[in-house]
Short mmCIF file of C-alpha atoms in Angstrom, two decimals:
data_model
loop_
_atom_site.label_atom_id
_atom_site.label_comp_id
_atom_site.label_asym_id
_atom_site.label_seq_id
_atom_site.Cartn_x
_atom_site.Cartn_y
_atom_site.Cartn_z
CA MET A 1 -16.28 -29.39 9.14
CA ASP A 2 -16.74 -26.09 10.87
CA GLU A 3 -13.55 -24.58 8.41
CA LEU A 4 -14.73 -20.72 8.99
CA PRO A 5 -13.71 -19.96 11.70
CA ALA A 6 -9.63 -21.91 11.69
CA LEU A 7 -9.31 -19.59 8.50
CA LEU A 8 -10.44 -15.91 9.91
CA LYS A 9 -8.08 -17.03 12.61
CA ARG A 10 -4.88 -17.22 9.79
CA VAL A 11 -5.79 -14.30 8.09
CA SER A 12 -6.57 -12.45 11.88
CA ARG A 13 -2.61 -13.74 12.02
CA ILE A 14 -1.70 -12.65 8.36
CA ALA A 15 -3.15 -9.26 9.21
CA PHE A 16 -1.91 -8.95 12.17
CA PHE A 17 1.79 -9.56 10.96
CA PHE A 18 1.32 -7.10 8.30
CA LEU A 19 0.28 -4.35 11.54
CA SER A 20 3.49 -5.21 13.49
CA MET A 21 5.50 -4.44 9.87
CA GLY A 22 3.65 -1.17 9.64
CA CYS A 23 4.68 -0.13 13.50
CA LEU A 24 8.31 -1.38 13.00
CA GLY A 25 8.25 0.66 9.31
CA TRP A 26 7.24 3.86 11.57
CA VAL A 27 9.37 3.86 14.11
CA ILE A 28 12.77 2.85 11.11
CA LEU A 29 12.00 4.83 8.65
CA PRO A 30 10.28 8.33 9.92
CA GLY A 31 10.29 9.76 6.54
CA TYR A 32 7.83 7.74 5.20
CA LYS A 33 5.04 8.51 8.43
CA PRO A 34 2.19 8.87 5.99
CA VAL A 35 2.80 5.94 3.92
CA PHE A 36 3.08 3.49 7.21
CA GLY A 37 0.33 5.18 8.90
CA GLY A 38 -2.14 5.42 6.32
CA PHE A 39 -1.37 1.50 5.72
CA LEU A 40 -1.94 0.57 8.70
CA ILE A 41 -5.15 2.18 9.44
CA GLY A 42 -6.29 0.28 5.95
CA VAL A 43 -5.06 -3.39 7.77
CA ILE A 44 -7.18 -2.61 10.50
CA GLY A 45 -10.41 -1.17 8.15
CA GLY A 46 -10.04 -4.94 6.13
CA LEU A 47 -9.35 -6.75 8.75
CA ALA A 48 -12.61 -5.53 10.23
CA ILE A 49 -14.30 -5.54 7.11
CA SER A 50 -12.79 -9.37 7.18
CA TRP A 51 -14.48 -10.21 10.85
CA HIS A 52 -18.15 -8.49 10.28
CA LEU A 53 -18.12 -10.80 6.50
CA ALA A 54 -17.60 -13.49 8.59
CA TRP A 55 -20.11 -12.54 11.34
CA LYS A 56 -22.75 -11.95 8.84
CA LEU A 57 -21.56 -15.61 6.58
CA VAL A 58 -22.40 -17.93 9.66
CA ARG A 59 -25.79 -16.23 10.04
CA LEU A 60 -26.54 -16.50 6.80
CA GLY A 61 -25.51 -20.34 6.86
CA ASP A 62 -27.36 -21.20 10.59
CA ALA A 63 -30.33 -19.42 9.08
CA ALA A 64 -30.10 -21.60 5.94
CA ALA A 65 -29.48 -24.40 7.69
CA ALA A 66 -32.70 -24.06 9.69
CA GLY A 67 -34.86 -23.47 6.98
CA ARG A 68 -35.44 -19.97 7.75
CA LYS A 69 -35.48 -17.42 5.72
CA PRO A 70 -32.55 -15.10 6.28
CA ARG A 71 -33.99 -11.40 8.35
CA SER A 72 -31.04 -9.26 7.48
CA GLY A 73 -28.79 -8.52 4.11
CA LEU A 74 -25.34 -9.39 3.45
CA GLY A 75 -24.22 -6.35 5.35
CA PHE A 76 -22.30 -4.62 2.20
CA LEU A 77 -23.63 -1.14 3.60
CA THR A 78 -21.16 -1.76 6.51
CA ARG A 79 -18.89 -3.18 4.86
CA ALA A 80 -18.41 -0.03 2.41
CA CYS A 81 -18.41 2.33 5.34
CA ILE A 82 -15.89 0.53 7.26
CA GLY A 83 -13.55 1.10 4.59
CA LEU A 84 -14.94 4.82 3.78
CA LEU A 85 -14.20 5.81 7.13
CA ALA A 86 -10.72 4.06 7.54
CA GLY A 87 -10.00 6.36 3.83
CA VAL A 88 -11.90 9.41 5.34
CA VAL A 89 -9.60 8.99 8.68
CA SER A 90 -6.54 7.91 6.97
CA VAL A 91 -6.93 11.35 4.50
CA ARG A 92 -8.65 14.46 5.83
CA THR A 93 -8.19 13.60 9.48
CA LEU A 94 -4.71 12.23 9.95
CA GLU A 95 -3.73 13.72 6.63
CA PHE A 96 -1.82 9.95 6.01
CA ASP A 97 -1.35 8.45 2.19
CA LEU A 98 -4.85 7.30 0.47
CA ALA A 99 -2.95 5.03 -1.55
CA ALA A 100 -1.60 3.23 1.50
CA THR A 101 -5.08 2.68 2.42
CA ALA A 102 -6.41 1.52 0.21
CA ALA A 103 -3.62 -1.22 -0.38
CA GLY A 104 -4.03 -2.31 3.46
CA LEU A 105 -8.08 -2.67 2.60
CA ILE A 106 -7.01 -5.20 0.42
CA VAL A 107 -4.44 -7.07 2.24
CA PRO A 108 -6.79 -9.38 4.56
CA SER A 109 -9.06 -10.36 0.87
CA MET A 110 -5.06 -10.96 0.02
CA ALA A 111 -4.67 -12.86 2.86
CA THR A 112 -7.89 -14.96 2.32
CA LEU A 113 -7.35 -15.76 -1.41
CA LEU A 114 -3.53 -17.03 -0.62
CA LEU A 115 -4.49 -19.13 2.49
CA GLY A 116 -7.83 -20.58 0.17
CA ILE A 117 -5.66 -21.08 -3.44
CA ILE A 118 -3.00 -23.81 -0.58
CA ALA A 119 -6.10 -24.55 1.22
CA ARG A 120 -7.78 -26.06 -2.04
CA ARG A 121 -4.05 -27.15 -3.46
CA ARG A 122 -3.79 -29.32 0.16
CA LEU A 123 -7.43 -30.99 -0.16
CA SER A 124 -6.98 -32.25 -4.30
CA ASP A 125 -3.11 -33.34 -3.34
CA GLY A 126 -4.32 -35.60 -0.16
CA HIS A 127 -6.82 -36.64 -2.47
CA PRO A 128 -5.78 -37.20 -5.43
CA THR A 129 -8.80 -38.60 -7.69
CA ASP A 130 -12.19 -39.27 -6.90
CA GLU A 131 -14.73 -42.03 -6.31
CA ARG A 132 -14.56 -42.66 -10.57
CA GLY A 133 -10.67 -42.26 -10.16
CA GLU A 134 -10.69 -39.35 -11.90
CA LYS A 135 -7.86 -36.46 -10.86
CA HIS A 136 -9.05 -32.98 -10.25
CA MET B 1 -13.98 20.68 -12.83
CA GLU B 2 -16.53 19.80 -10.20
CA ILE B 3 -19.11 18.19 -12.12
CA TYR B 4 -15.93 16.40 -13.69
CA ALA B 5 -14.55 15.06 -10.62
CA LEU B 6 -18.81 14.16 -9.85
CA LEU B 7 -18.70 12.23 -12.47
CA ALA B 8 -16.14 10.15 -11.97
CA ALA B 9 -16.91 8.99 -8.43
CA ALA B 10 -20.87 8.07 -9.70
CA ILE B 11 -18.47 6.11 -12.96
CA VAL B 12 -16.58 4.73 -9.86
CA PHE B 13 -18.57 4.01 -7.59
CA GLY B 14 -21.57 2.37 -10.55
CA LEU B 15 -19.52 -0.12 -11.66
CA GLY B 16 -17.90 -1.16 -9.32
CA ALA B 17 -20.64 -2.10 -7.27
CA LEU B 18 -22.68 -2.95 -10.14
CA GLY B 19 -20.18 -5.85 -10.32
CA ALA B 20 -20.01 -6.88 -6.67
CA GLY B 21 -23.69 -6.85 -6.28
CA ILE B 22 -24.05 -9.48 -9.89
CA GLY B 23 -20.69 -11.44 -8.03
CA ASN B 24 -22.31 -11.72 -4.44
CA GLY B 25 -25.89 -12.63 -5.44
CA LEU B 26 -24.21 -15.67 -8.00
CA ILE B 27 -22.19 -16.87 -5.20
CA PHE B 28 -24.73 -16.32 -2.01
CA SER B 29 -27.29 -18.00 -3.95
CA LYS B 30 -25.66 -20.80 -4.82
CA THR B 31 -23.84 -21.31 -1.06
CA VAL B 32 -27.78 -21.36 0.09
CA GLU B 33 -29.01 -23.25 -2.25
CA GLY B 34 -26.00 -25.91 -1.28
CA ILE B 35 -26.38 -25.43 2.58
CA SER B 36 -30.03 -26.00 1.97
CA ARG B 37 -29.59 -29.43 -0.16
CA GLN B 38 -26.60 -30.31 2.21
CA PRO B 39 -26.17 -28.82 5.75
CA GLU B 40 -23.94 -31.11 6.85
CA LEU B 41 -20.82 -29.40 4.07
CA ARG B 42 -22.48 -26.07 5.35
CA GLY B 43 -18.62 -25.16 6.94
CA ALA B 44 -16.86 -26.12 3.89
CA LEU B 45 -19.54 -23.82 1.75
CA GLN B 46 -19.18 -21.25 4.11
CA THR B 47 -15.51 -21.09 3.98
CA THR B 48 -15.34 -21.59 0.02
CA ALA B 49 -17.92 -18.65 -0.19
CA PHE B 50 -15.88 -16.05 2.54
CA ILE B 51 -12.97 -16.37 0.10
CA GLY B 52 -15.28 -15.49 -2.87
CA VAL B 53 -17.27 -12.50 -1.40
CA GLY B 54 -14.09 -11.24 0.34
CA LEU B 55 -12.37 -10.90 -3.48
CA VAL B 56 -15.36 -9.82 -4.87
CA GLU B 57 -15.74 -6.99 -2.36
CA ALA B 58 -12.28 -5.65 -2.16
CA LEU B 59 -12.57 -3.82 -4.67
CA PRO B 60 -16.11 -2.44 -4.42
CA ILE B 61 -14.96 -0.94 -1.53
CA ILE B 62 -11.93 0.53 -2.32
CA SER B 63 -13.67 2.55 -5.11
CA LEU B 64 -16.25 3.14 -2.64
CA VAL B 65 -13.03 5.49 -1.01
CA LEU B 66 -11.59 6.84 -4.04
CA ALA B 67 -15.21 8.00 -5.09
CA PHE B 68 -15.50 10.52 -2.39
CA ILE B 69 -11.61 11.27 -2.09
CA PHE B 70 -13.09 12.64 -5.35
CA MET B 71 -15.98 14.60 -5.05
CA ALA B 72 -13.67 16.38 -2.27
CA SER B 73 -10.78 17.31 -4.26
#
């Protein structure tokens, strides 16, 4: 029933894998330090965005299930500011690569998409037809 | 040149936020509606909404970063 924490855990695991790959690249290829540094900061920002989104979704689900009106919004501005902070710290403060930072920011999103597609495919493999015998 | 940079920043973030606003609104309205109708499906609906919103919001966040870099350049 509680699928969101499991999905978030898997997304975090993939993001940490990319973080470790970035650290390895930082050490092995010193000439590309701006690229790997920007990528690392982007992945950290993307991970923070994913955690914040999951927290907001759980709160929204609790409020909807209890029949209450949600008090706060969805927090897009907070997530946008996290992305902006990652970009500004990466490019202005540490002088890393902007494109690598943007690529790092979308790593958790892409991991979420891939895991979601895999989970849906497994679900449809387990239940190939519905109660009327139709294939999805 | 400065006015073009400001214009580019406004267009890139404005259009990105417009699309994300419409997409987020559709996703969350249907999620809340679904949870209210069937609270036992909350976990599955939250997971689906998480996947959808994660994808929808990736673009405007990147466009915001690009917009501020355009403005600063």
